[in-house]
Amino acid sequence: MDATRWLDEREDRAWRGYRRMRRLLDLELARELTQDAGLSEADYDVLSDLSETPQGRLRLRELADRMLWSRSRLSHHLTRMQQRGLVTREECADDARGSIVVLTPAGRQAIQSAAPGHVAAVRRHLIDLLTPAEVDALGALTHRVVDHLGGRTPHPRHDPEA
Amino acid sequence: MDATRWLDEREDRAWRGYRRMRRLLDLELARELTQDAGLSEADYDVLSDLSETPQGRLRLRELADRMLWSRSRLSHHLTRMQQRGLVTREECADDARGSIVVLTPAGRQAIQSAAPGHVAAVRRHLIDLLTPAEVDALGALTHRVVDHLGGRTPHPRHDPEA
DNA sequence: AAGATTTCGTTGACATGTCATCGAACTTAC
DNA sequence: GTAAGTTCGATGACATGTCAACGAAATCTT
């Protein structure tokens, strides 16, 4: 009904800048990661989330939720990573349907050697370019947007209305 | 050599928030766009860039550069969009190798009816959640990162070292 | 405890993106 | 002019992501 509220100049600048940064940063980080560590960003994220758990083990469902991936996507990707020896699957004791994704020694090795370079790249191309105030603003703003989109960070689990 | 400078708590919060926002915002905007207008984000971006030119025409190369897409990707995508009647290709007069991407009436219709809803979604899920200061900060910060990554906005063209 | 419903993970078909390669046409240097 | 090198866009093979469906197992309902 109402006339569309188009983006004004500042809003447009922020929106275009965001999308452009998004694309360029992605390309660059992926490029360095592949070159330096032979991993894709997807690989890195899987290994990273796994390695943040004490045992390097997670239910497939749990890992998919944390990554905001579909189970299907994760299952396909794990099959490929498994063939490269980075992870394995184990049966779940509590739930016979389930499978547990396990970091192999090679997988742990891979993430450990990739991490320093990747963090350095994130600093070089993003974090170190920002003032402390901008870092805080980015943290605040992104989390607000995530909350608005219903992003319960780790486990949605039950209690959808609390 | 040096010990890795890991991200401190604030930096980590910003980085994780950014990536999470990125993913959730993408999913939501794509979902609404598909539902309301039958377009993917890729479709929308192609149509949007084309419609911003006076004639709704662009050299394939030029369009690929603006979008930060490879010519290959764009060529594949245009083939699909062409089959749906959203764009056509014409021969280029100046350069017999070239092809010119042209918005069809159906394509113009599609972007015109999709745009208000899409802008509203961008506002609802991002822009309107930010304070004016945050909008400006996001604009400033993203453009700084883009510049750092060598993102000459429209045409890289010659003069790589100036 | 049986039946209905939901969840888990896998699978196959298909959509999309990347990469290497190609022929044609443009540009440059002689 | 022409040979060498570059750019343009298309293409096919392949990697990756999405979607719908499935069987098996868990959970809920009565």
mmCIF file of C-alpha atoms (C1' of nucleotides) in Angstrom:
data_model
loop_
_atom_site.group_PDB
_atom_site.id
_atom_site.type_symbol
_atom_site.label_atom_id
_atom_site.label_comp_id
_atom_site.label_asym_id
_atom_site.label_seq_id
_atom_site.Cartn_x
_atom_site.Cartn_y
_atom_site.Cartn_z
ATOM 1 C CA MET A 1 0.000 0.000 0.000
ATOM 2 C CA ASP A 2 2.412 2.599 1.244
ATOM 3 C CA ALA A 3 5.105 3.967 -0.963
ATOM 4 C CA THR A 4 8.261 1.936 -0.592
ATOM 5 C CA ARG A 5 10.784 3.321 1.822
ATOM 6 C CA TRP A 6 13.860 3.006 -0.338
ATOM 7 C CA LEU A 7 17.275 3.085 1.257
ATOM 8 C CA ASP A 8 18.702 6.552 1.666
ATOM 9 C CA GLU A 9 22.257 7.297 0.688
ATOM 10 C CA ARG A 10 23.847 6.190 3.951
ATOM 11 C CA GLU A 11 21.771 3.065 4.215
ATOM 12 C CA ASP A 12 22.543 2.146 0.656
ATOM 13 C CA ARG A 13 26.221 2.687 1.271
ATOM 14 C CA ALA A 14 26.111 0.354 4.266
ATOM 15 C CA TRP A 15 24.123 -2.319 2.444
ATOM 16 C CA ARG A 16 26.262 -2.302 -0.673
ATOM 17 C CA GLY A 17 29.426 -2.182 1.363
ATOM 18 C CA TYR A 18 28.304 -5.129 3.405
ATOM 19 C CA ARG A 19 27.560 -7.244 0.374
ATOM 20 C CA ARG A 20 30.762 -6.313 -1.352
ATOM 21 C CA MET A 21 32.852 -6.976 1.737
ATOM 22 C CA ARG A 22 31.093 -10.251 2.209
ATOM 23 C CA ARG A 23 32.031 -11.436 -1.235
ATOM 24 C CA LEU A 24 35.597 -10.170 -1.336
ATOM 25 C CA LEU A 25 36.441 -11.315 2.158
ATOM 26 C CA ASP A 26 35.073 -14.734 1.395
ATOM 27 C CA LEU A 27 37.045 -15.089 -1.770
ATOM 28 C CA GLU A 28 40.259 -14.001 -0.143
ATOM 29 C CA LEU A 29 39.937 -16.111 2.985
ATOM 30 C CA ALA A 30 38.981 -19.151 0.953
ATOM 31 C CA ARG A 31 41.875 -18.572 -1.408
ATOM 32 C CA GLU A 32 44.445 -18.356 1.373
ATOM 33 C CA LEU A 33 42.988 -21.288 3.230
ATOM 34 C CA THR A 34 43.102 -23.536 0.205
ATOM 35 C CA GLN A 35 46.577 -22.467 -0.679
ATOM 36 C CA ASP A 36 48.101 -22.637 2.790
ATOM 37 C CA ALA A 37 46.241 -25.571 4.279
ATOM 38 C CA GLY A 38 44.439 -27.419 1.515
ATOM 39 C CA LEU A 39 41.099 -26.858 3.211
ATOM 40 C CA SER A 40 37.888 -25.203 2.062
ATOM 41 C CA GLU A 41 36.065 -22.861 4.416
ATOM 42 C CA ALA A 42 33.464 -25.562 4.873
ATOM 43 C CA ASP A 43 36.149 -28.043 5.886
ATOM 44 C CA TYR A 44 37.650 -25.525 8.260
ATOM 45 C CA ASP A 45 34.340 -24.802 9.942
ATOM 46 C CA VAL A 46 33.550 -28.473 10.441
ATOM 47 C CA LEU A 47 36.969 -29.180 11.905
ATOM 48 C CA SER A 48 36.876 -26.040 13.993
ATOM 49 C CA ASP A 49 33.527 -26.804 15.604
ATOM 50 C CA LEU A 50 34.565 -30.377 16.250
ATOM 51 C CA SER A 51 37.858 -29.382 17.809
ATOM 52 C CA GLU A 52 36.102 -27.014 20.187
ATOM 53 C CA THR A 53 34.499 -29.957 21.949
ATOM 54 C CA PRO A 54 36.532 -31.727 24.608
ATOM 55 C CA GLN A 55 36.579 -35.055 22.816
ATOM 56 C CA GLY A 56 36.416 -33.895 19.232
ATOM 57 C CA ARG A 57 33.097 -35.705 18.915
ATOM 58 C CA LEU A 58 29.597 -34.430 18.146
ATOM 59 C CA ARG A 59 26.301 -35.861 17.107
ATOM 60 C CA LEU A 60 25.713 -35.096 13.454
ATOM 61 C CA ARG A 61 22.539 -33.253 14.329
ATOM 62 C CA GLU A 62 24.288 -31.151 16.915
ATOM 63 C CA LEU A 63 27.056 -30.202 14.547
ATOM 64 C CA ALA A 64 24.586 -29.327 11.805
ATOM 65 C CA ASP A 65 22.654 -27.080 14.189
ATOM 66 C CA ARG A 66 25.748 -25.256 15.337
ATOM 67 C CA MET A 67 26.841 -24.642 11.786
ATOM 68 C CA LEU A 68 23.379 -23.714 10.555
ATOM 69 C CA TRP A 69 23.682 -26.414 7.926
ATOM 70 C CA SER A 70 21.067 -28.900 6.873
ATOM 71 C CA ARG A 71 21.722 -32.463 7.960
ATOM 72 C CA SER A 72 21.715 -33.422 4.326
ATOM 73 C CA ARG A 73 24.443 -30.988 3.453
ATOM 74 C CA LEU A 74 26.544 -32.019 6.386
ATOM 75 C CA SER A 75 26.084 -35.693 5.636
ATOM 76 C CA HIS A 76 27.260 -35.199 2.064
ATOM 77 C CA HIS A 77 30.185 -33.113 3.168
ATOM 78 C CA LEU A 78 31.238 -35.559 5.851
ATOM 79 C CA THR A 79 31.272 -38.349 3.313
ATOM 80 C CA ARG A 80 33.815 -36.391 1.337
ATOM 81 C CA MET A 81 35.866 -35.433 4.387
ATOM 82 C CA GLN A 82 35.786 -39.014 5.564
ATOM 83 C CA GLN A 83 37.320 -40.131 2.291
ATOM 84 C CA ARG A 84 40.150 -37.716 2.914
ATOM 85 C CA GLY A 85 40.662 -39.115 6.389
ATOM 86 C CA LEU A 86 39.774 -35.949 8.307
ATOM 87 C CA VAL A 87 36.816 -37.359 10.230
ATOM 88 C CA THR A 88 35.096 -40.673 10.901
ATOM 89 C CA ARG A 89 31.607 -41.684 11.914
ATOM 90 C CA GLU A 90 30.756 -43.799 14.919
ATOM 91 C CA GLU A 91 27.496 -45.308 16.026
ATOM 92 C CA CYS A 92 25.666 -43.571 18.797
ATOM 93 C CA ALA A 93 25.099 -45.574 21.978
ATOM 94 C CA ASP A 94 22.011 -43.716 23.254
ATOM 95 C CA ASP A 95 20.263 -43.445 19.922
ATOM 96 C CA ALA A 96 20.587 -46.177 17.354
ATOM 97 C CA ARG A 97 19.573 -43.833 14.551
ATOM 98 C CA GLY A 98 22.312 -41.420 15.328
ATOM 99 C CA SER A 99 25.846 -41.090 14.193
ATOM 100 C CA ILE A 100 28.690 -39.390 15.945
ATOM 101 C CA VAL A 101 31.193 -37.389 13.983
ATOM 102 C CA VAL A 102 34.720 -37.875 15.248
ATOM 103 C CA LEU A 103 37.832 -35.892 14.523
ATOM 104 C CA THR A 104 40.670 -38.174 13.412
ATOM 105 C CA PRO A 105 44.276 -37.462 14.375
ATOM 106 C CA ALA A 106 44.807 -36.248 10.833
ATOM 107 C CA GLY A 107 41.816 -33.951 11.176
ATOM 108 C CA ARG A 108 43.108 -32.543 14.427
ATOM 109 C CA GLN A 109 46.469 -32.051 12.850
ATOM 110 C CA ALA A 110 44.891 -30.275 9.901
ATOM 111 C CA ILE A 111 42.938 -27.771 11.966
ATOM 112 C CA GLN A 112 45.854 -27.114 14.274
ATOM 113 C CA SER A 113 48.184 -26.271 11.477
ATOM 114 C CA ALA A 114 45.576 -24.273 9.579
ATOM 115 C CA ALA A 115 44.294 -22.180 12.465
ATOM 116 C CA PRO A 116 47.157 -19.738 13.028
ATOM 117 C CA GLY A 117 47.294 -18.747 9.392
ATOM 118 C CA HIS A 118 43.560 -18.425 9.146
ATOM 119 C CA VAL A 119 43.276 -16.262 12.235
ATOM 120 C CA ALA A 120 46.084 -14.129 10.907
ATOM 121 C CA ALA A 121 44.195 -13.690 7.656
ATOM 122 C CA VAL A 122 41.017 -12.715 9.485
ATOM 123 C CA ARG A 123 43.033 -10.125 11.389
ATOM 124 C CA ARG A 124 44.843 -8.843 8.356
ATOM 125 C CA HIS A 125 41.764 -8.449 6.187
ATOM 126 C CA LEU A 126 39.189 -7.481 8.760
ATOM 127 C CA ILE A 127 39.775 -7.198 12.492
ATOM 128 C CA ASP A 128 42.990 -5.216 12.439
ATOM 129 C CA LEU A 129 41.442 -2.739 10.034
ATOM 130 C CA LEU A 130 38.820 -1.758 12.599
ATOM 131 C CA THR A 131 39.013 0.501 15.607
ATOM 132 C CA PRO A 132 38.148 -1.065 18.960
ATOM 133 C CA ALA A 133 34.893 0.852 18.872
ATOM 134 C CA GLU A 134 34.086 -0.583 15.475
ATOM 135 C CA VAL A 135 34.820 -4.098 16.667
ATOM 136 C CA ASP A 136 32.373 -3.609 19.504
ATOM 137 C CA ALA A 137 29.799 -2.026 17.216
ATOM 138 C CA LEU A 138 30.081 -4.906 14.796
ATOM 139 C CA GLY A 139 29.674 -7.384 17.622
ATOM 140 C CA ALA A 140 26.644 -5.594 18.986
ATOM 141 C CA LEU A 141 24.936 -5.069 15.682
ATOM 142 C CA THR A 142 25.451 -8.548 14.307
ATOM 143 C CA HIS A 143 24.208 -10.188 17.467
ATOM 144 C CA ARG A 144 21.132 -8.000 17.462
ATOM 145 C CA VAL A 145 20.361 -9.042 13.897
ATOM 146 C CA VAL A 146 20.986 -12.682 14.714
ATOM 147 C CA ASP A 147 18.674 -12.529 17.709
ATOM 148 C CA HIS A 148 16.024 -10.878 15.634
ATOM 149 C CA LEU A 149 16.219 -13.640 13.070
ATOM 150 C CA GLY A 150 15.559 -16.135 15.795
ATOM 151 C CA GLY A 151 19.094 -17.386 15.970
ATOM 152 C CA ARG A 152 19.286 -19.146 19.287
ATOM 153 C CA THR A 153 22.981 -19.545 19.048
ATOM 154 C CA PRO A 154 23.836 -23.137 19.816
ATOM 155 C CA HIS A 155 20.834 -25.396 20.526
ATOM 156 C CA PRO A 156 17.315 -24.518 19.466
ATOM 157 C CA ARG A 157 16.122 -27.638 21.230
ATOM 158 C CA HIS A 158 12.701 -27.653 22.891
ATOM 159 C CA ASP A 159 11.030 -24.668 24.506
ATOM 160 C CA PRO A 160 10.329 -22.784 21.308
ATOM 161 C CA GLU A 161 8.373 -20.072 23.130
ATOM 162 C CA ALA A 162 10.432 -19.215 26.163
ATOM 163 C CA MET B 1 57.648 -17.535 14.285
ATOM 164 C CA ASP B 2 55.688 -15.394 16.673
ATOM 165 C CA ALA B 3 52.972 -16.810 18.840
ATOM 166 C CA THR B 4 49.620 -16.513 17.140
ATOM 167 C CA ARG B 5 47.607 -13.482 18.129
ATOM 168 C CA TRP B 6 44.286 -15.210 18.697
ATOM 169 C CA LEU B 7 41.120 -13.169 18.748
ATOM 170 C CA ASP B 8 40.253 -11.737 22.136
ATOM 171 C CA GLU B 9 36.746 -11.983 23.479
ATOM 172 C CA ARG B 10 35.408 -8.897 21.742
ATOM 173 C CA GLU B 11 37.030 -9.683 18.444
ATOM 174 C CA ASP B 12 35.754 -13.218 18.582
ATOM 175 C CA ARG B 13 32.279 -11.974 19.324
ATOM 176 C CA ALA B 14 32.386 -9.689 16.306
ATOM 177 C CA TRP B 15 33.754 -12.350 13.999
ATOM 178 C CA ARG B 16 31.307 -15.036 15.059
ATOM 179 C CA GLY B 17 28.437 -12.605 14.983
ATOM 180 C CA TYR B 18 29.351 -11.519 11.510
ATOM 181 C CA ARG B 19 29.456 -15.038 10.188
ATOM 182 C CA ARG B 20 26.244 -16.022 11.876
ATOM 183 C CA MET B 21 24.441 -12.925 10.662
ATOM 184 C CA ARG B 22 25.759 -13.516 7.211
ATOM 185 C CA ARG B 23 24.298 -16.974 7.073
ATOM 186 C CA LEU B 24 20.950 -16.261 8.708
ATOM 187 C CA LEU B 25 20.342 -13.063 6.791
ATOM 188 C CA ASP B 26 21.118 -14.825 3.565
ATOM 189 C CA LEU B 27 18.779 -17.674 4.268
ATOM 190 C CA GLU B 28 15.945 -15.381 5.235
ATOM 191 C CA LEU B 29 16.305 -12.936 2.373
ATOM 192 C CA ALA B 30 16.595 -15.766 -0.122
ATOM 193 C CA ARG B 31 13.569 -17.473 1.359
ATOM 194 C CA GLU B 32 11.374 -14.392 1.132
ATOM 195 C CA LEU B 33 12.587 -13.527 -2.322
ATOM 196 C CA THR B 34 11.833 -16.972 -3.669
ATOM 197 C CA GLN B 35 8.469 -17.053 -2.024
ATOM 198 C CA ASP B 36 7.320 -13.563 -2.930
ATOM 199 C CA ALA B 37 8.887 -13.103 -6.318
ATOM 200 C CA GLY B 38 10.096 -16.474 -7.582
ATOM 201 C CA LEU B 39 13.646 -15.171 -7.857
ATOM 202 C CA SER B 40 16.918 -16.312 -6.323
ATOM 203 C CA GLU B 41 19.298 -13.745 -4.890
ATOM 204 C CA ALA B 42 21.522 -14.336 -7.885
ATOM 205 C CA ASP B 43 18.635 -13.591 -10.233
ATOM 206 C CA TYR B 44 17.787 -10.486 -8.259
ATOM 207 C CA ASP B 45 21.324 -9.167 -8.383
ATOM 208 C CA VAL B 46 21.635 -9.699 -12.109
ATOM 209 C CA LEU B 47 18.332 -7.974 -12.789
ATOM 210 C CA SER B 48 19.107 -5.220 -10.340
ATOM 211 C CA ASP B 49 22.448 -4.342 -11.863
ATOM 212 C CA LEU B 50 20.983 -4.450 -15.344
ATOM 213 C CA SER B 51 18.062 -2.229 -14.426
ATOM 214 C CA GLU B 52 20.386 0.372 -12.977
ATOM 215 C CA THR B 53 21.750 1.108 -16.428
ATOM 216 C CA PRO B 54 19.766 3.521 -18.583
ATOM 217 C CA GLN B 55 19.048 0.993 -21.306
ATOM 218 C CA GLY B 56 18.969 -2.194 -19.288
ATOM 219 C CA ARG B 57 21.937 -3.411 -21.301
ATOM 220 C CA LEU B 58 25.485 -4.345 -20.280
ATOM 221 C CA ARG B 59 28.398 -6.160 -21.757
ATOM 222 C CA LEU B 60 28.705 -9.568 -20.148
ATOM 223 C CA ARG B 61 32.176 -8.730 -18.965
ATOM 224 C CA GLU B 62 31.066 -5.470 -17.441
ATOM 225 C CA LEU B 63 28.210 -7.120 -15.590
ATOM 226 C CA ALA B 64 30.478 -9.892 -14.312
ATOM 227 C CA ASP B 65 32.963 -7.317 -13.013
ATOM 228 C CA ARG B 66 30.315 -5.326 -11.222
ATOM 229 C CA MET B 67 28.939 -8.422 -9.569
ATOM 230 C CA LEU B 68 32.348 -9.857 -8.730
ATOM 231 C CA TRP B 69 31.366 -13.005 -10.599
ATOM 232 C CA SER B 70 33.469 -14.987 -13.003
ATOM 233 C CA ARG B 71 32.415 -14.710 -16.617
ATOM 234 C CA SER B 72 31.877 -18.428 -16.621
ATOM 235 C CA ARG B 73 29.464 -18.308 -13.740
ATOM 236 C CA LEU B 74 27.557 -15.446 -15.252
ATOM 237 C CA SER B 75 27.408 -17.136 -18.628
ATOM 238 C CA HIS B 76 25.920 -20.281 -17.098
ATOM 239 C CA HIS B 77 23.477 -18.290 -15.046
ATOM 240 C CA LEU B 78 22.378 -16.165 -17.989
ATOM 241 C CA THR B 79 21.660 -19.284 -19.982
ATOM 242 C CA ARG B 80 19.219 -20.322 -17.293
ATOM 243 C CA MET B 81 17.683 -16.881 -16.948
ATOM 244 C CA GLN B 82 17.363 -16.654 -20.689
ATOM 245 C CA GLN B 83 15.360 -19.848 -20.732
ATOM 246 C CA ARG B 84 12.986 -18.251 -18.280
ATOM 247 C CA GLY B 85 12.651 -15.193 -20.460
ATOM 248 C CA LEU B 86 14.188 -12.705 -18.026
ATOM 249 C CA VAL B 87 17.100 -11.621 -20.211
ATOM 250 C CA THR B 88 18.375 -12.046 -23.738
ATOM 251 C CA ARG B 89 21.776 -11.821 -25.372
ATOM 252 C CA GLU B 90 22.615 -9.573 -28.289
ATOM 253 C CA GLU B 91 25.713 -9.326 -30.386
ATOM 254 C CA CYS B 92 28.075 -6.496 -29.662
ATOM 255 C CA ALA B 93 28.694 -4.016 -32.449
ATOM 256 C CA ASP B 94 32.148 -2.797 -31.378
ATOM 257 C CA ASP B 95 33.542 -6.175 -30.476
ATOM 258 C CA ALA B 96 32.511 -9.251 -32.388
ATOM 259 C CA ARG B 97 33.534 -11.533 -29.521
ATOM 260 C CA GLY B 98 31.312 -9.785 -27.083
ATOM 261 C CA SER B 99 27.764 -10.299 -26.059
ATOM 262 C CA ILE B 100 25.413 -7.798 -24.554
ATOM 263 C CA VAL B 101 23.019 -8.833 -21.854
ATOM 264 C CA VAL B 102 19.636 -7.228 -22.251
ATOM 265 C CA LEU B 103 16.770 -6.998 -19.818
ATOM 266 C CA THR B 104 13.531 -8.219 -21.384
ATOM 267 C CA PRO B 105 10.187 -6.597 -20.550
ATOM 268 C CA ALA B 106 9.463 -9.639 -18.400
ATOM 269 C CA GLY B 107 12.772 -9.165 -16.638
ATOM 270 C CA ARG B 108 12.055 -5.515 -15.976
ATOM 271 C CA GLN B 109 8.640 -6.434 -14.723
ATOM 272 C CA ALA B 110 10.153 -9.050 -12.433
ATOM 273 C CA ILE B 111 12.657 -6.728 -10.797
ATOM 274 C CA GLN B 112 10.125 -3.941 -10.442
ATOM 275 C CA SER B 113 7.654 -6.089 -8.632
ATOM 276 C CA ALA B 114 10.309 -7.803 -6.522
ATOM 277 C CA ALA B 115 12.184 -4.705 -5.411
ATOM 278 C CA PRO B 116 9.781 -3.153 -2.894
ATOM 279 C CA GLY B 117 9.391 -6.391 -0.984
ATOM 280 C CA HIS B 118 13.080 -7.078 -1.037
ATOM 281 C CA VAL B 119 14.016 -3.629 0.207
ATOM 282 C CA ALA B 120 11.404 -3.976 2.919
ATOM 283 C CA ALA B 121 12.973 -7.266 3.970
ATOM 284 C CA VAL B 122 16.435 -5.719 4.070
ATOM 285 C CA ARG B 123 15.041 -2.980 6.284
ATOM 286 C CA ARG B 124 13.107 -5.318 8.517
ATOM 287 C CA HIS B 125 15.947 -7.747 9.111
ATOM 288 C CA LEU B 126 18.908 -5.408 9.075
ATOM 289 C CA ILE B 127 18.780 -1.677 8.444
ATOM 290 C CA ASP B 128 15.893 -0.782 10.718
ATOM 291 C CA LEU B 129 17.513 -2.710 13.557
ATOM 292 C CA LEU B 130 20.503 -0.382 13.529
ATOM 293 C CA THR B 131 20.969 3.077 14.957
ATOM 294 C CA PRO B 132 21.961 5.795 12.478
ATOM 295 C CA ALA B 133 25.435 5.714 13.999
ATOM 296 C CA GLU B 134 25.652 1.989 13.398
ATOM 297 C CA VAL B 135 24.559 2.382 9.796
ATOM 298 C CA ASP B 136 27.342 4.889 9.273
ATOM 299 C CA ALA B 137 29.852 2.716 11.089
ATOM 300 C CA LEU B 138 28.899 -0.281 8.968
ATOM 301 C CA GLY B 139 29.253 1.780 5.834
ATOM 302 C CA ALA B 140 32.638 3.095 6.860
ATOM 303 C CA LEU B 141 34.028 -0.196 8.026
ATOM 304 C CA THR B 142 32.877 -2.282 5.102
ATOM 305 C CA HIS B 143 34.217 0.181 2.578
ATOM 306 C CA ARG B 144 37.551 0.253 4.358
ATOM 307 C CA VAL B 145 37.774 -3.525 4.177
ATOM 308 C CA VAL B 146 36.726 -3.539 0.538
ATOM 309 C CA ASP B 147 39.359 -0.951 -0.334
ATOM 310 C CA HIS B 148 41.968 -2.921 1.510
ATOM 311 C CA LEU B 149 41.103 -6.029 -0.461
ATOM 312 C CA GLY B 150 41.712 -4.107 -3.631
ATOM 313 C CA GLY B 151 38.079 -3.745 -4.469
ATOM 314 C CA ARG B 152 38.060 -0.973 -6.990
ATOM 315 C CA THR B 153 34.347 -0.787 -7.003
ATOM 316 C CA PRO B 154 33.177 -0.808 -10.588
ATOM 317 C CA HIS B 155 35.948 -1.277 -13.183
ATOM 318 C CA PRO B 156 39.362 -2.674 -12.338
ATOM 319 C CA ARG B 157 40.449 -1.948 -15.904
ATOM 320 C CA HIS B 158 44.100 -1.110 -16.590
ATOM 321 C CA ASP B 159 46.458 0.747 -14.277
ATOM 322 C CA PRO B 160 46.984 -2.053 -11.786
ATOM 323 C CA GLU B 161 49.618 -0.122 -9.847
ATOM 324 C CA ALA B 162 48.219 3.374 -9.492
ATOM 325 C "C1'" DA C 1 1.386 -52.325 23.735
ATOM 326 C "C1'" DA C 2 -0.073 -50.863 19.414
ATOM 327 C "C1'" DG C 3 -0.573 -47.188 16.204
ATOM 328 C "C1'" DA C 4 0.437 -42.585 14.832
ATOM 329 C "C1'" DT C 5 3.827 -38.999 14.697
ATOM 330 C "C1'" DT C 6 8.338 -37.123 14.836
ATOM 331 C "C1'" DT C 7 13.284 -37.259 14.453
ATOM 332 C "C1'" DC C 8 17.689 -38.991 12.593
ATOM 333 C "C1'" DG C 9 20.723 -39.557 9.004
ATOM 334 C "C1'" DT C 10 21.247 -41.175 4.144
ATOM 335 C "C1'" DT C 11 20.390 -41.121 -0.516
ATOM 336 C "C1'" DG C 12 19.515 -39.775 -5.428
ATOM 337 C "C1'" DA C 13 18.022 -36.320 -8.533
ATOM 338 C "C1'" DC C 14 18.805 -32.008 -9.645
ATOM 339 C "C1'" DA C 15 20.409 -26.865 -9.296
ATOM 340 C "C1'" DT C 16 24.266 -24.191 -8.959
ATOM 341 C "C1'" DG C 17 29.397 -22.792 -8.880
ATOM 342 C "C1'" DT C 18 34.284 -23.675 -10.200
ATOM 343 C "C1'" DC C 19 37.935 -24.827 -13.076
ATOM 344 C "C1'" DA C 20 40.380 -25.787 -17.308
ATOM 345 C "C1'" DT C 21 39.997 -25.376 -22.006
ATOM 346 C "C1'" DC C 22 38.650 -23.750 -26.380
ATOM 347 C "C1'" DG C 23 37.892 -20.911 -30.749
ATOM 348 C "C1'" DA C 24 37.302 -16.449 -32.201
ATOM 349 C "C1'" DA C 25 38.531 -11.843 -32.251
ATOM 350 C "C1'" DC C 26 41.126 -7.967 -30.528
ATOM 351 C "C1'" DT C 27 45.829 -5.727 -29.538
ATOM 352 C "C1'" DT C 28 50.618 -5.179 -29.616
ATOM 353 C "C1'" DA C 29 55.227 -5.281 -31.460
ATOM 354 C "C1'" DC C 30 57.818 -5.834 -34.991
ATOM 355 C "C1'" DG D 1 50.916 -6.958 -42.603
ATOM 356 C "C1'" DT D 2 51.493 -10.519 -39.582
ATOM 357 C "C1'" DA D 3 52.914 -13.324 -35.731
ATOM 358 C "C1'" DA D 4 52.534 -13.456 -30.678
ATOM 359 C "C1'" DG D 5 50.010 -12.576 -26.894
ATOM 360 C "C1'" DT D 6 45.606 -11.244 -24.629
ATOM 361 C "C1'" DT D 7 40.686 -10.962 -23.880
ATOM 362 C "C1'" DC D 8 35.957 -12.488 -24.540
ATOM 363 C "C1'" DG D 9 32.454 -15.653 -23.851
ATOM 364 C "C1'" DA D 10 30.963 -20.570 -24.138
ATOM 365 C "C1'" DT D 11 31.377 -25.183 -22.837
ATOM 366 C "C1'" DG D 12 31.992 -29.753 -20.387
ATOM 367 C "C1'" DA D 13 33.624 -32.076 -16.452
ATOM 368 C "C1'" DC D 14 33.381 -31.947 -11.958
ATOM 369 C "C1'" DA D 15 32.608 -30.143 -6.929
ATOM 370 C "C1'" DT D 16 29.244 -28.606 -4.005
ATOM 371 C "C1'" DG D 17 24.437 -27.380 -2.167
ATOM 372 C "C1'" DT D 18 19.350 -28.142 -2.144
ATOM 373 C "C1'" DC D 19 15.248 -30.669 -2.013
ATOM 374 C "C1'" DA D 20 12.151 -34.543 -1.492
ATOM 375 C "C1'" DA D 21 11.899 -39.035 -0.147
ATOM 376 C "C1'" DC D 22 13.055 -42.960 2.508
ATOM 377 C "C1'" DG D 23 13.868 -46.629 6.309
ATOM 378 C "C1'" DA D 24 14.823 -47.054 10.941
ATOM 379 C "C1'" DA D 25 14.309 -45.755 15.472
ATOM 380 C "C1'" DA D 26 12.554 -42.786 19.088
ATOM 381 C "C1'" DT D 27 8.471 -40.560 21.157
ATOM 382 C "C1'" DC D 28 3.718 -39.569 21.911
ATOM 383 C "C1'" DT D 29 -1.149 -40.994 22.397
ATOM 384 C "C1'" DT D 30 -4.555 -43.744 23.590
#
